[in-house]
């Protein structure tokens, strides 16, 4: 067997010094990739939460407008004073378009898109139409017909 003055590469002093550094570098790269992936997932989840929060606020706004319209329509039906009925009628007239545009915005929101959104928006439009008809009947003095709606 021939003896050599040279040791195999993996037994040299250089290899013994560089091996831990290479392992640590590999671990740092692995941790960096894992951290970046986790950060992207967290950012995506945060954006999803913000989008759903906007939908929640829009739903609360629509509920508030719907209740205001219901209250104003009922007040319009039962109010005996013509001056007060004119004020209430103006409120109803201003809130109906506001309700319609809030429903349009919600219907266009991609976060709340789908069958649930379409059903909700359609039902709210039906409610708005009924309230509009009741308010029109009350303004014409047909209070009993307006209450029947």
N, C-alpha and C. Protein backbone atom coordinates (compact mmCIF):
# COMPACT_ATOMS: atom_id res chain seq x y z
N UNK A 1 0.83 -1.15 0.00
CA UNK A 1 0.00 0.00 0.00
C UNK A 1 0.89 1.23 0.00
N UNK A 2 0.47 2.17 -0.77
CA UNK A 2 1.27 3.39 -0.92
C UNK A 2 0.75 4.39 0.09
N UNK A 3 1.70 4.95 0.82
CA UNK A 3 1.33 5.98 1.79
C UNK A 3 1.44 7.33 1.15
N UNK A 4 0.49 8.15 1.49
CA UNK A 4 0.48 9.49 0.92
C UNK A 4 0.62 10.49 2.04
N UNK A 5 1.21 11.58 1.71
CA UNK A 5 1.34 12.65 2.69
C UNK A 5 0.03 13.43 2.83
N UNK A 6 -0.83 13.21 1.89
CA UNK A 6 -2.10 13.93 1.89
C UNK A 6 -3.21 13.09 2.51
N UNK A 7 -3.97 13.72 3.40
CA UNK A 7 -5.12 13.06 4.01
C UNK A 7 -6.34 13.23 3.10
N UNK A 8 -7.30 12.35 3.21
CA UNK A 8 -8.54 12.58 2.45
C UNK A 8 -9.16 13.92 2.86
N UNK A 9 -9.90 14.50 1.96
CA UNK A 9 -10.42 15.85 2.15
C UNK A 9 -11.25 15.97 3.43
N UNK A 10 -12.10 15.02 3.71
CA UNK A 10 -12.99 15.12 4.86
C UNK A 10 -12.26 15.03 6.20
N UNK A 11 -10.99 14.69 6.20
CA UNK A 11 -10.21 14.62 7.44
C UNK A 11 -9.26 15.79 7.61
N UNK A 12 -9.27 16.70 6.69
CA UNK A 12 -8.34 17.81 6.78
C UNK A 12 -8.82 18.83 7.79
N UNK A 13 -7.94 19.67 8.24
CA UNK A 13 -8.27 20.72 9.20
C UNK A 13 -9.24 21.73 8.59
N UNK A 14 -9.08 22.02 7.33
CA UNK A 14 -9.97 22.96 6.64
C UNK A 14 -11.40 22.42 6.63
N UNK A 15 -11.56 21.17 6.32
CA UNK A 15 -12.89 20.56 6.29
C UNK A 15 -13.51 20.57 7.67
N UNK A 16 -12.70 20.28 8.68
CA UNK A 16 -13.22 20.28 10.05
C UNK A 16 -13.64 21.67 10.51
N UNK A 17 -12.99 22.69 10.03
CA UNK A 17 -13.37 24.07 10.39
C UNK A 17 -14.56 24.57 9.58
N UNK A 18 -14.65 24.19 8.33
CA UNK A 18 -15.73 24.69 7.45
C UNK A 18 -17.04 23.93 7.62
N UNK A 19 -16.99 22.70 8.06
CA UNK A 19 -18.22 21.89 8.18
C UNK A 19 -19.25 22.55 9.11
N UNK A 20 -18.91 22.97 10.32
CA UNK A 20 -19.92 23.62 11.19
C UNK A 20 -20.45 24.92 10.58
N UNK A 21 -19.57 25.67 9.92
CA UNK A 21 -20.01 26.92 9.29
C UNK A 21 -21.00 26.62 8.17
N UNK A 22 -20.72 25.60 7.37
CA UNK A 22 -21.63 25.23 6.28
C UNK A 22 -22.97 24.75 6.84
N UNK A 23 -22.92 23.97 7.91
CA UNK A 23 -24.16 23.49 8.53
C UNK A 23 -24.97 24.67 9.08
N UNK A 24 -24.31 25.60 9.75
CA UNK A 24 -25.00 26.78 10.29
C UNK A 24 -25.58 27.63 9.16
N UNK A 25 -24.84 27.79 8.07
CA UNK A 25 -25.35 28.55 6.93
C UNK A 25 -26.60 27.88 6.35
N UNK A 26 -26.55 26.57 6.25
CA UNK A 26 -27.73 25.83 5.78
C UNK A 26 -28.92 26.03 6.69
N UNK A 27 -28.69 25.99 8.00
CA UNK A 27 -29.77 26.21 8.97
C UNK A 27 -30.32 27.63 8.88
N UNK A 28 -29.43 28.61 8.71
CA UNK A 28 -29.87 30.00 8.59
C UNK A 28 -30.73 30.17 7.35
N UNK A 29 -30.31 29.57 6.24
CA UNK A 29 -31.11 29.65 5.01
C UNK A 29 -32.47 28.98 5.20
N UNK A 30 -32.47 27.82 5.84
CA UNK A 30 -33.73 27.12 6.09
C UNK A 30 -34.66 27.95 6.98
N UNK A 31 -34.11 28.52 8.03
CA UNK A 31 -34.93 29.37 8.91
C UNK A 31 -35.42 30.62 8.19
N UNK A 32 -34.59 31.19 7.33
CA UNK A 32 -35.00 32.36 6.55
C UNK A 32 -36.15 32.03 5.62
N UNK A 33 -36.09 30.89 4.96
CA UNK A 33 -37.17 30.47 4.06
C UNK A 33 -38.45 30.22 4.86
N UNK A 34 -38.31 29.55 5.98
CA UNK A 34 -39.49 29.28 6.82
C UNK A 34 -40.10 30.59 7.35
N UNK A 35 -39.25 31.52 7.77
CA UNK A 35 -39.74 32.80 8.27
C UNK A 35 -40.43 33.60 7.18
N UNK A 36 -39.88 33.59 5.98
CA UNK A 36 -40.48 34.31 4.87
C UNK A 36 -41.84 33.72 4.51
N UNK A 37 -41.91 32.40 4.48
CA UNK A 37 -43.18 31.74 4.19
C UNK A 37 -44.23 32.07 5.26
N UNK A 38 -43.81 32.02 6.51
CA UNK A 38 -44.74 32.33 7.60
C UNK A 38 -45.20 33.78 7.51
N UNK A 39 -44.29 34.69 7.18
CA UNK A 39 -44.66 36.11 7.07
C UNK A 39 -45.67 36.31 5.95
N UNK A 40 -45.47 35.66 4.81
CA UNK A 40 -46.42 35.78 3.71
C UNK A 40 -47.80 35.25 4.09
N UNK A 41 -47.82 34.15 4.83
CA UNK A 41 -49.10 33.60 5.26
C UNK A 41 -49.79 34.52 6.26
N UNK A 42 -49.02 35.11 7.16
CA UNK A 42 -49.59 36.04 8.15
C UNK A 42 -50.13 37.29 7.46
N UNK A 43 -49.40 37.81 6.49
CA UNK A 43 -49.86 39.00 5.76
C UNK A 43 -51.14 38.68 5.01
N UNK A 44 -51.20 37.51 4.36
CA UNK A 44 -52.42 37.12 3.64
C UNK A 44 -53.60 36.98 4.60
N UNK A 45 -53.37 36.39 5.75
CA UNK A 45 -54.44 36.24 6.75
C UNK A 45 -54.89 37.61 7.26
N UNK A 46 -53.95 38.51 7.45
CA UNK A 46 -54.29 39.86 7.90
C UNK A 46 -55.16 40.58 6.87
N UNK A 47 -54.80 40.45 5.59
CA UNK A 47 -55.60 41.08 4.55
C UNK A 47 -57.02 40.48 4.50
N UNK A 48 -57.11 39.19 4.72
CA UNK A 48 -58.42 38.53 4.74
C UNK A 48 -59.26 39.05 5.91
N UNK A 49 -58.64 39.22 7.05
CA UNK A 49 -59.36 39.74 8.22
C UNK A 49 -59.84 41.16 7.96
N UNK A 50 -58.98 41.99 7.37
CA UNK A 50 -59.38 43.37 7.05
C UNK A 50 -60.56 43.39 6.08
N UNK A 51 -60.52 42.53 5.06
CA UNK A 51 -61.61 42.49 4.08
C UNK A 51 -62.91 42.05 4.74
N UNK A 52 -62.82 41.05 5.59
CA UNK A 52 -64.04 40.59 6.28
C UNK A 52 -64.55 41.64 7.27
N UNK A 53 -63.65 42.40 7.85
CA UNK A 53 -64.07 43.47 8.75
C UNK A 53 -64.83 44.55 7.98
N UNK A 54 -64.38 44.86 6.77
CA UNK A 54 -65.10 45.84 5.94
C UNK A 54 -66.50 45.34 5.60
N UNK A 55 -66.62 44.04 5.31
CA UNK A 55 -67.94 43.47 5.04
C UNK A 55 -68.81 43.56 6.28
N UNK A 56 -68.24 43.27 7.43
CA UNK A 56 -68.99 43.35 8.69
C UNK A 56 -69.52 44.76 8.92
N UNK A 57 -68.67 45.76 8.69
CA UNK A 57 -69.08 47.15 8.87
C UNK A 57 -70.20 47.50 7.88
N UNK A 58 -70.06 47.02 6.64
CA UNK A 58 -71.10 47.28 5.64
C UNK A 58 -72.42 46.63 6.05
N UNK A 59 -72.37 45.42 6.58
CA UNK A 59 -73.59 44.76 7.04
C UNK A 59 -74.23 45.50 8.21
N UNK A 60 -73.42 46.01 9.11
CA UNK A 60 -73.95 46.79 10.24
C UNK A 60 -74.60 48.07 9.73
N UNK A 61 -73.96 48.71 8.76
CA UNK A 61 -74.52 49.93 8.18
C UNK A 61 -75.86 49.65 7.51
N UNK A 62 -75.93 48.56 6.77
CA UNK A 62 -77.19 48.21 6.09
C UNK A 62 -78.28 47.89 7.10
N UNK A 63 -77.93 47.16 8.15
CA UNK A 63 -78.91 46.86 9.19
C UNK A 63 -79.43 48.15 9.84
N UNK A 64 -78.52 49.07 10.10
CA UNK A 64 -78.91 50.34 10.71
C UNK A 64 -79.84 51.13 9.79
N UNK A 65 -79.48 51.19 8.51
CA UNK A 65 -80.33 51.90 7.55
C UNK A 65 -81.70 51.24 7.44
N UNK A 66 -81.72 49.92 7.42
CA UNK A 66 -82.99 49.21 7.31
C UNK A 66 -83.88 49.50 8.51
N UNK A 67 -83.30 49.48 9.69
CA UNK A 67 -84.10 49.79 10.89
C UNK A 67 -84.59 51.23 10.89
N UNK A 68 -83.73 52.15 10.44
CA UNK A 68 -84.16 53.55 10.36
C UNK A 68 -85.30 53.72 9.36
N UNK A 69 -85.20 53.04 8.23
CA UNK A 69 -86.27 53.11 7.24
C UNK A 69 -87.57 52.52 7.77
N UNK A 70 -87.46 51.41 8.48
CA UNK A 70 -88.66 50.80 9.06
C UNK A 70 -89.31 51.74 10.07
N UNK A 71 -88.48 52.32 10.93
CA UNK A 71 -89.00 53.24 11.94
C UNK A 71 -89.63 54.47 11.29
N UNK A 72 -88.93 55.04 10.29
CA UNK A 72 -89.45 56.24 9.63
C UNK A 72 -90.74 55.95 8.87
N UNK A 73 -90.81 54.80 8.24
CA UNK A 73 -92.03 54.44 7.51
C UNK A 73 -93.20 54.26 8.48
N UNK A 74 -92.95 53.61 9.60
CA UNK A 74 -94.00 53.45 10.59
C UNK A 74 -94.41 54.80 11.17
N UNK A 75 -93.44 55.66 11.44
CA UNK A 75 -93.75 57.00 11.93
C UNK A 75 -94.54 57.79 10.89
N UNK A 76 -94.20 57.62 9.64
CA UNK A 76 -94.93 58.31 8.56
C UNK A 76 -96.38 57.84 8.51
N UNK A 77 -96.59 56.57 8.75
CA UNK A 77 -97.95 56.02 8.72
C UNK A 77 -98.79 56.53 9.88
N UNK A 78 -98.19 56.60 11.08
CA UNK A 78 -99.00 56.93 12.27
C UNK A 78 -98.98 58.42 12.63
N UNK A 79 -98.13 59.21 12.00
CA UNK A 79 -98.02 60.64 12.35
C UNK A 79 -99.23 61.41 11.82
N UNK A 80 -99.94 62.12 12.72
CA UNK A 80 -101.13 62.87 12.27
C UNK A 80 -100.79 64.26 11.72
N UNK A 81 -99.68 64.85 12.15
CA UNK A 81 -99.34 66.22 11.74
C UNK A 81 -98.71 66.25 10.35
N UNK A 82 -99.26 67.04 9.41
CA UNK A 82 -98.71 67.10 8.05
C UNK A 82 -97.27 67.63 8.00
N UNK A 83 -96.94 68.59 8.87
CA UNK A 83 -95.58 69.14 8.87
C UNK A 83 -94.56 68.07 9.28
N UNK A 84 -94.90 67.31 10.29
CA UNK A 84 -94.02 66.23 10.74
C UNK A 84 -93.92 65.13 9.69
N UNK A 85 -95.04 64.85 9.03
CA UNK A 85 -95.01 63.83 7.97
C UNK A 85 -94.11 64.25 6.82
N UNK A 86 -94.07 65.55 6.52
CA UNK A 86 -93.17 66.04 5.46
C UNK A 86 -91.71 65.83 5.85
N UNK A 87 -91.38 66.08 7.10
CA UNK A 87 -90.01 65.87 7.59
C UNK A 87 -89.63 64.39 7.54
N UNK A 88 -90.55 63.56 8.00
CA UNK A 88 -90.30 62.11 7.99
C UNK A 88 -90.19 61.60 6.55
N UNK A 89 -91.03 62.12 5.69
CA UNK A 89 -90.99 61.74 4.27
C UNK A 89 -89.64 62.09 3.64
N UNK A 90 -89.09 63.23 4.01
CA UNK A 90 -87.78 63.63 3.50
C UNK A 90 -86.69 62.68 4.00
N UNK A 91 -86.82 62.23 5.24
CA UNK A 91 -85.85 61.27 5.78
C UNK A 91 -85.91 59.96 5.00
N UNK A 92 -87.14 59.49 4.75
CA UNK A 92 -87.30 58.24 4.00
C UNK A 92 -86.73 58.40 2.60
N UNK A 93 -87.02 59.53 1.97
CA UNK A 93 -86.53 59.77 0.61
C UNK A 93 -85.01 59.84 0.54
N UNK A 94 -84.37 60.31 1.59
CA UNK A 94 -82.89 60.37 1.57
C UNK A 94 -82.25 59.03 1.94
N UNK A 95 -82.93 58.25 2.78
CA UNK A 95 -82.34 56.99 3.22
C UNK A 95 -82.50 55.86 2.22
N UNK A 96 -83.55 55.90 1.40
CA UNK A 96 -83.73 54.83 0.42
C UNK A 96 -82.58 54.76 -0.59
N UNK A 97 -82.15 55.88 -1.20
CA UNK A 97 -80.99 55.79 -2.10
C UNK A 97 -79.70 55.40 -1.37
N UNK A 98 -79.58 55.85 -0.14
CA UNK A 98 -78.41 55.49 0.67
C UNK A 98 -78.37 53.98 0.90
N UNK A 99 -79.52 53.40 1.15
CA UNK A 99 -79.63 51.95 1.35
C UNK A 99 -79.29 51.22 0.05
N UNK A 100 -79.79 51.73 -1.05
CA UNK A 100 -79.53 51.11 -2.35
C UNK A 100 -78.04 51.13 -2.69
N UNK A 101 -77.38 52.24 -2.45
CA UNK A 101 -75.95 52.30 -2.76
C UNK A 101 -75.13 51.44 -1.80
N UNK A 102 -75.55 51.32 -0.56
CA UNK A 102 -74.85 50.43 0.38
C UNK A 102 -74.99 48.98 -0.07
N UNK A 103 -76.17 48.61 -0.56
CA UNK A 103 -76.37 47.25 -1.08
C UNK A 103 -75.55 47.02 -2.35
N UNK A 104 -75.45 48.04 -3.20
CA UNK A 104 -74.61 47.92 -4.41
C UNK A 104 -73.16 47.67 -4.04
N UNK A 105 -72.66 48.44 -3.07
CA UNK A 105 -71.26 48.28 -2.65
C UNK A 105 -71.02 46.88 -2.07
N UNK A 106 -71.96 46.40 -1.28
CA UNK A 106 -71.82 45.08 -0.70
C UNK A 106 -71.87 44.00 -1.77
N UNK A 107 -72.76 44.18 -2.75
CA UNK A 107 -72.86 43.20 -3.83
C UNK A 107 -71.62 43.11 -4.68
N UNK A 108 -70.86 44.21 -4.76
CA UNK A 108 -69.64 44.23 -5.56
C UNK A 108 -68.42 43.74 -4.78
N UNK A 109 -68.55 43.57 -3.49
CA UNK A 109 -67.42 43.15 -2.67
C UNK A 109 -67.10 41.68 -2.94
N UNK A 110 -65.87 41.40 -3.33
CA UNK A 110 -65.47 40.03 -3.67
C UNK A 110 -65.35 39.15 -2.44
N UNK A 111 -65.16 39.74 -1.28
CA UNK A 111 -65.05 38.95 -0.05
C UNK A 111 -66.39 38.32 0.33
N UNK A 112 -67.46 39.01 0.04
CA UNK A 112 -68.80 38.56 0.42
C UNK A 112 -69.59 38.07 -0.78
N UNK A 113 -68.90 37.83 -1.88
CA UNK A 113 -69.58 37.39 -3.10
C UNK A 113 -70.09 35.96 -2.93
N UNK A 114 -71.03 35.64 -3.76
CA UNK A 114 -71.56 34.27 -3.73
C UNK A 114 -73.05 34.26 -3.48
N UNK A 115 -73.54 33.07 -3.22
CA UNK A 115 -74.98 32.87 -3.06
C UNK A 115 -75.52 33.59 -1.83
N UNK A 116 -74.78 33.55 -0.72
CA UNK A 116 -75.23 34.22 0.50
C UNK A 116 -75.39 35.72 0.27
N UNK A 117 -74.43 36.31 -0.40
CA UNK A 117 -74.49 37.75 -0.68
C UNK A 117 -75.67 38.06 -1.58
N UNK A 118 -75.83 37.28 -2.66
CA UNK A 118 -76.91 37.54 -3.60
C UNK A 118 -78.27 37.42 -2.91
N UNK A 119 -78.41 36.42 -2.06
CA UNK A 119 -79.67 36.23 -1.33
C UNK A 119 -79.92 37.40 -0.38
N UNK A 120 -78.89 37.78 0.38
CA UNK A 120 -79.03 38.87 1.33
C UNK A 120 -79.39 40.17 0.62
N UNK A 121 -78.67 40.49 -0.45
CA UNK A 121 -78.91 41.75 -1.17
C UNK A 121 -80.32 41.74 -1.78
N UNK A 122 -80.73 40.61 -2.37
CA UNK A 122 -82.07 40.53 -2.96
C UNK A 122 -83.15 40.72 -1.90
N UNK A 123 -82.97 40.09 -0.74
CA UNK A 123 -83.96 40.24 0.33
C UNK A 123 -84.02 41.67 0.84
N UNK A 124 -82.87 42.31 0.98
CA UNK A 124 -82.84 43.69 1.45
C UNK A 124 -83.46 44.64 0.42
N UNK A 125 -83.27 44.34 -0.86
CA UNK A 125 -83.91 45.16 -1.91
C UNK A 125 -85.43 45.00 -1.86
N UNK A 126 -85.88 43.77 -1.59
CA UNK A 126 -87.33 43.54 -1.45
C UNK A 126 -87.89 44.32 -0.26
N UNK A 127 -87.16 44.30 0.84
CA UNK A 127 -87.59 45.06 2.03
C UNK A 127 -87.64 46.55 1.71
N UNK A 128 -86.63 47.07 1.02
CA UNK A 128 -86.60 48.49 0.64
C UNK A 128 -87.78 48.83 -0.25
N UNK A 129 -88.09 47.95 -1.19
CA UNK A 129 -89.22 48.21 -2.10
C UNK A 129 -90.53 48.22 -1.32
N UNK A 130 -90.70 47.31 -0.39
CA UNK A 130 -91.92 47.29 0.42
C UNK A 130 -92.02 48.55 1.29
N UNK A 131 -90.91 48.96 1.85
CA UNK A 131 -90.93 50.18 2.66
C UNK A 131 -91.23 51.41 1.80
N UNK A 132 -90.70 51.43 0.59
CA UNK A 132 -90.98 52.54 -0.32
C UNK A 132 -92.48 52.58 -0.66
N UNK A 133 -93.06 51.41 -0.94
CA UNK A 133 -94.50 51.36 -1.26
C UNK A 133 -95.34 51.79 -0.06
N UNK A 134 -94.97 51.31 1.11
CA UNK A 134 -95.71 51.70 2.32
C UNK A 134 -95.61 53.20 2.57
N UNK A 135 -94.42 53.76 2.38
CA UNK A 135 -94.25 55.20 2.57
C UNK A 135 -95.07 55.98 1.54
N UNK A 136 -95.08 55.52 0.29
CA UNK A 136 -95.88 56.19 -0.74
C UNK A 136 -97.37 56.14 -0.40
N UNK A 137 -97.82 54.98 0.07
CA UNK A 137 -99.23 54.85 0.46
C UNK A 137 -99.55 55.77 1.64
N UNK A 138 -98.66 55.85 2.60
CA UNK A 138 -98.88 56.72 3.76
C UNK A 138 -98.91 58.18 3.35
N UNK A 139 -98.07 58.58 2.41
CA UNK A 139 -98.06 59.96 1.94
C UNK A 139 -99.35 60.33 1.21
N UNK A 140 -99.94 59.34 0.56
CA UNK A 140 -101.20 59.60 -0.15
C UNK A 140 -102.40 59.52 0.78
N UNK A 141 -102.16 59.20 2.05
CA UNK A 141 -103.24 59.15 3.02
C UNK A 141 -103.88 57.77 3.15
N UNK A 142 -103.33 56.78 2.50
CA UNK A 142 -103.86 55.41 2.58
C UNK A 142 -103.13 54.65 3.70
N UNK A 143 -103.36 55.08 4.92
CA UNK A 143 -102.64 54.54 6.06
C UNK A 143 -102.94 53.08 6.32
N UNK A 144 -104.17 52.66 6.21
CA UNK A 144 -104.50 51.25 6.49
C UNK A 144 -103.85 50.34 5.46
N UNK A 145 -103.79 50.77 4.21
CA UNK A 145 -103.12 49.96 3.19
C UNK A 145 -101.60 49.92 3.43
N UNK A 146 -101.05 51.02 3.89
CA UNK A 146 -99.62 51.08 4.18
C UNK A 146 -99.27 50.16 5.35
N UNK A 147 -100.14 50.10 6.37
CA UNK A 147 -99.90 49.19 7.50
C UNK A 147 -100.03 47.74 7.11
N UNK A 148 -100.87 47.46 6.14
CA UNK A 148 -101.08 46.06 5.70
C UNK A 148 -99.84 45.51 4.99
N UNK A 149 -99.00 46.36 4.49
CA UNK A 149 -97.79 45.90 3.80
C UNK A 149 -96.84 45.41 4.83
